PDB file of C-alpha atoms in Angstrom:
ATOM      1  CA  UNK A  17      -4.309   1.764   2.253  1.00  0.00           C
ATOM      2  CA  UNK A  18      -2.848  -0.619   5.221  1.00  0.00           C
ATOM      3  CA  UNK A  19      -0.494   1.962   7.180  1.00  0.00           C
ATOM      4  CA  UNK A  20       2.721   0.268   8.245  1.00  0.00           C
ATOM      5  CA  UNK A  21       3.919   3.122  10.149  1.00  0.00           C
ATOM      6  CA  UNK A  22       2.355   4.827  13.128  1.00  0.00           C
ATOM      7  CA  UNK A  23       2.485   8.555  11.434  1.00  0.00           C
ATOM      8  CA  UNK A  24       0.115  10.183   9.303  1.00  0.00           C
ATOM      9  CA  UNK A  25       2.625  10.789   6.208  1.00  0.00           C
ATOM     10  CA  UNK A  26       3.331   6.936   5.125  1.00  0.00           C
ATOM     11  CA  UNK A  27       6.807   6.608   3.258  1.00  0.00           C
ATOM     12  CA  UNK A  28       5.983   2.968   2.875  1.00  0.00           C
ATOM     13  CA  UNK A  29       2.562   1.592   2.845  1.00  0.00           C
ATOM     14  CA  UNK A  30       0.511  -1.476   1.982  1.00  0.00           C
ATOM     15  CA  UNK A  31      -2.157  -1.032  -0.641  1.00  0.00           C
ATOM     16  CA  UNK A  32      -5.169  -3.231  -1.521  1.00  0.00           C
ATOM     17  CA  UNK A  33      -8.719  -3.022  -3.128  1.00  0.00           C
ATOM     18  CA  UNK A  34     -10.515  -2.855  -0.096  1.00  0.00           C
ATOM     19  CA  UNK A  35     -10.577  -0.547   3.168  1.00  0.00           C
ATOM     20  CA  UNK A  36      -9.643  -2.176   6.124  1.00  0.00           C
ATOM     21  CA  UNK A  37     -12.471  -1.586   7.767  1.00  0.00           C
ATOM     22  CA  UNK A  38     -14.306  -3.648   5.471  1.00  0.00           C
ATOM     23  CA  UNK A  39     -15.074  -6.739   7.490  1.00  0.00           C
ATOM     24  CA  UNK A  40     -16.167  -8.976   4.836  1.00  0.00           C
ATOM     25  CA  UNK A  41     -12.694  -8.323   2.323  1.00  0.00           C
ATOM     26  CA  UNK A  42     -10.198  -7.705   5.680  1.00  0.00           C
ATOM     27  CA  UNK A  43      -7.866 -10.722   4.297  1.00  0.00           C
ATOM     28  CA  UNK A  44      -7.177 -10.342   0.632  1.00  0.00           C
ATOM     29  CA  UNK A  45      -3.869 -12.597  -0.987  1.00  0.00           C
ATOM     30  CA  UNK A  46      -0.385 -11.622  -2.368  1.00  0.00           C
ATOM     31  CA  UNK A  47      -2.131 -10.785  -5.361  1.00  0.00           C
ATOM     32  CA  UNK A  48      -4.393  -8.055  -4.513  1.00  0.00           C
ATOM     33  CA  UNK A  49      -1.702  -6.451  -2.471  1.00  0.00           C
ATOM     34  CA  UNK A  50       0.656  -4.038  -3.746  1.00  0.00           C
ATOM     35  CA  UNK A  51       3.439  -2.693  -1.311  1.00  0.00           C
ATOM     36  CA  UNK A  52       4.213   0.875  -1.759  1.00  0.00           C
ATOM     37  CA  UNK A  53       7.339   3.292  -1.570  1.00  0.00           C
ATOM     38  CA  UNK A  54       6.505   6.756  -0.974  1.00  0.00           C
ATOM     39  CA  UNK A  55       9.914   8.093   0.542  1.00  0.00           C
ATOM     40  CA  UNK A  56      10.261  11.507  -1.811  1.00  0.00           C
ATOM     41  CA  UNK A  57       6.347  12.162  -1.504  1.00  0.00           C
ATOM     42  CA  UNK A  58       5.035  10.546   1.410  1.00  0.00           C
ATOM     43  CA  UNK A  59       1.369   9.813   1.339  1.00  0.00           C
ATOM     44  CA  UNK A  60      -1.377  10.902   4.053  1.00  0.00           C
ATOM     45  CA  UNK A  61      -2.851   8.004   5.499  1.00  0.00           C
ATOM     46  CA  UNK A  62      -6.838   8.075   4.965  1.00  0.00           C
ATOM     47  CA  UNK A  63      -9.388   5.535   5.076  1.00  0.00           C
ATOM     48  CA  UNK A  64     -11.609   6.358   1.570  1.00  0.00           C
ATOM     49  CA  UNK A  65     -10.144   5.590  -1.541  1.00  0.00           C
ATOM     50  CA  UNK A  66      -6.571   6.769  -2.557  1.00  0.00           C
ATOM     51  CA  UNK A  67      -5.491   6.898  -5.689  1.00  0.00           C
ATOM     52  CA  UNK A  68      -1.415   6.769  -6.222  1.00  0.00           C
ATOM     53  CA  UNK A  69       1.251   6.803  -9.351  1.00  0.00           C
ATOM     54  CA  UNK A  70       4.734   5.254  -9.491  1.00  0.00           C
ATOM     55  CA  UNK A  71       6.494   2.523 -11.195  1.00  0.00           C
ATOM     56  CA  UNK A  72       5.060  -0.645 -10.991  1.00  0.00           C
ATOM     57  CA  UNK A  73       7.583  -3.853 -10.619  1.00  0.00           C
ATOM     58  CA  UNK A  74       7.097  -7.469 -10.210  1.00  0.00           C
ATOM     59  CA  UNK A  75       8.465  -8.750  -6.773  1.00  0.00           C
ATOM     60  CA  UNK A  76      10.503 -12.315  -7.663  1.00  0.00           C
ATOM     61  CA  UNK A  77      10.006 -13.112  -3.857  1.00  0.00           C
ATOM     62  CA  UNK A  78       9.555 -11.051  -0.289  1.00  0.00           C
ATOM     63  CA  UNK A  79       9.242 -13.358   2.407  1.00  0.00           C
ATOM     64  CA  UNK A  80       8.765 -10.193   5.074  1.00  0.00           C
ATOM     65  CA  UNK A  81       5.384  -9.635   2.826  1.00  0.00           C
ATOM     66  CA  UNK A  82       4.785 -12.358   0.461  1.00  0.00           C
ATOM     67  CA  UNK A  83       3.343  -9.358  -2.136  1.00  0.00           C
ATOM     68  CA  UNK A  84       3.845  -9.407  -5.435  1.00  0.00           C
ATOM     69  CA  UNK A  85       3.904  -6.478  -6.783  1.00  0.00           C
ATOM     70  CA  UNK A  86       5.703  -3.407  -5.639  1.00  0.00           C
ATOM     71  CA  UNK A  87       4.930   0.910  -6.622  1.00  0.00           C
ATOM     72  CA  UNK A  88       8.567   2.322  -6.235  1.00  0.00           C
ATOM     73  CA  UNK A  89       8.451   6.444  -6.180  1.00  0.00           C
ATOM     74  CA  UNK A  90       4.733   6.844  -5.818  1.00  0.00           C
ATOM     75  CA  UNK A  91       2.935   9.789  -4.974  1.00  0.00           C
ATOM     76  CA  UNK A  92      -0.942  10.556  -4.841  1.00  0.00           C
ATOM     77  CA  UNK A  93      -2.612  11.699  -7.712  1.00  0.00           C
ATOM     78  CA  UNK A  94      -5.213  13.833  -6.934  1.00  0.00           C
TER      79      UNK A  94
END
C-alpha cells in the first residue's frame, strides 16, 4: 500500500506487491502498480499485507501515474 494522502483512512491509494519499506523492490513499473479508489470504504493505511476487492479496469493512459490498472469501489477484505 503506497499512501497518497497524509491520513490514516486512504480514499485513494497506490497498491503494489511489495511494502515500501522493502529496499530491494522500492521501484516496481506501471505494471505491478494498481491505483486504488476507496471513497465509500476508505482503507486504513498499514504497512503488512492488505488485501482489497473492487472492480478491476484497464487504464488506456494516466499520465499523473502512468499505472495501468485501476480498483474502482474497493474495500478491504478481511
Amino acid at each position: 500500500m503506497f499512501p497518497l494522502d497524509g491520513h490514516e483512512d486512504q480514499k485513494m491509494f497506490l497498491f503494489g506487491p511489495f511494502p515500501m519499506s522493502c529496499p530491494y523492490h522500492y521501484h516496481v513499473g506501471p505494471a505491478l502498480v494498481i491505483e486504488v479508489y476507496a471513497e465509500d470504504n476508505p482503507v486504513n493505511f498499514e504497512y503488512g499485507p492488505v488485501t482489497i476487492a473492487g472492480t478491476l479496469e484497464l487504464v488506456p493512459d494516466d499520465p499523473e501515474y502512468s499505472v495501468f490498472y485501476r480498483l474502482l469501489g474497493a474495500k478491504r477484505v478481511k
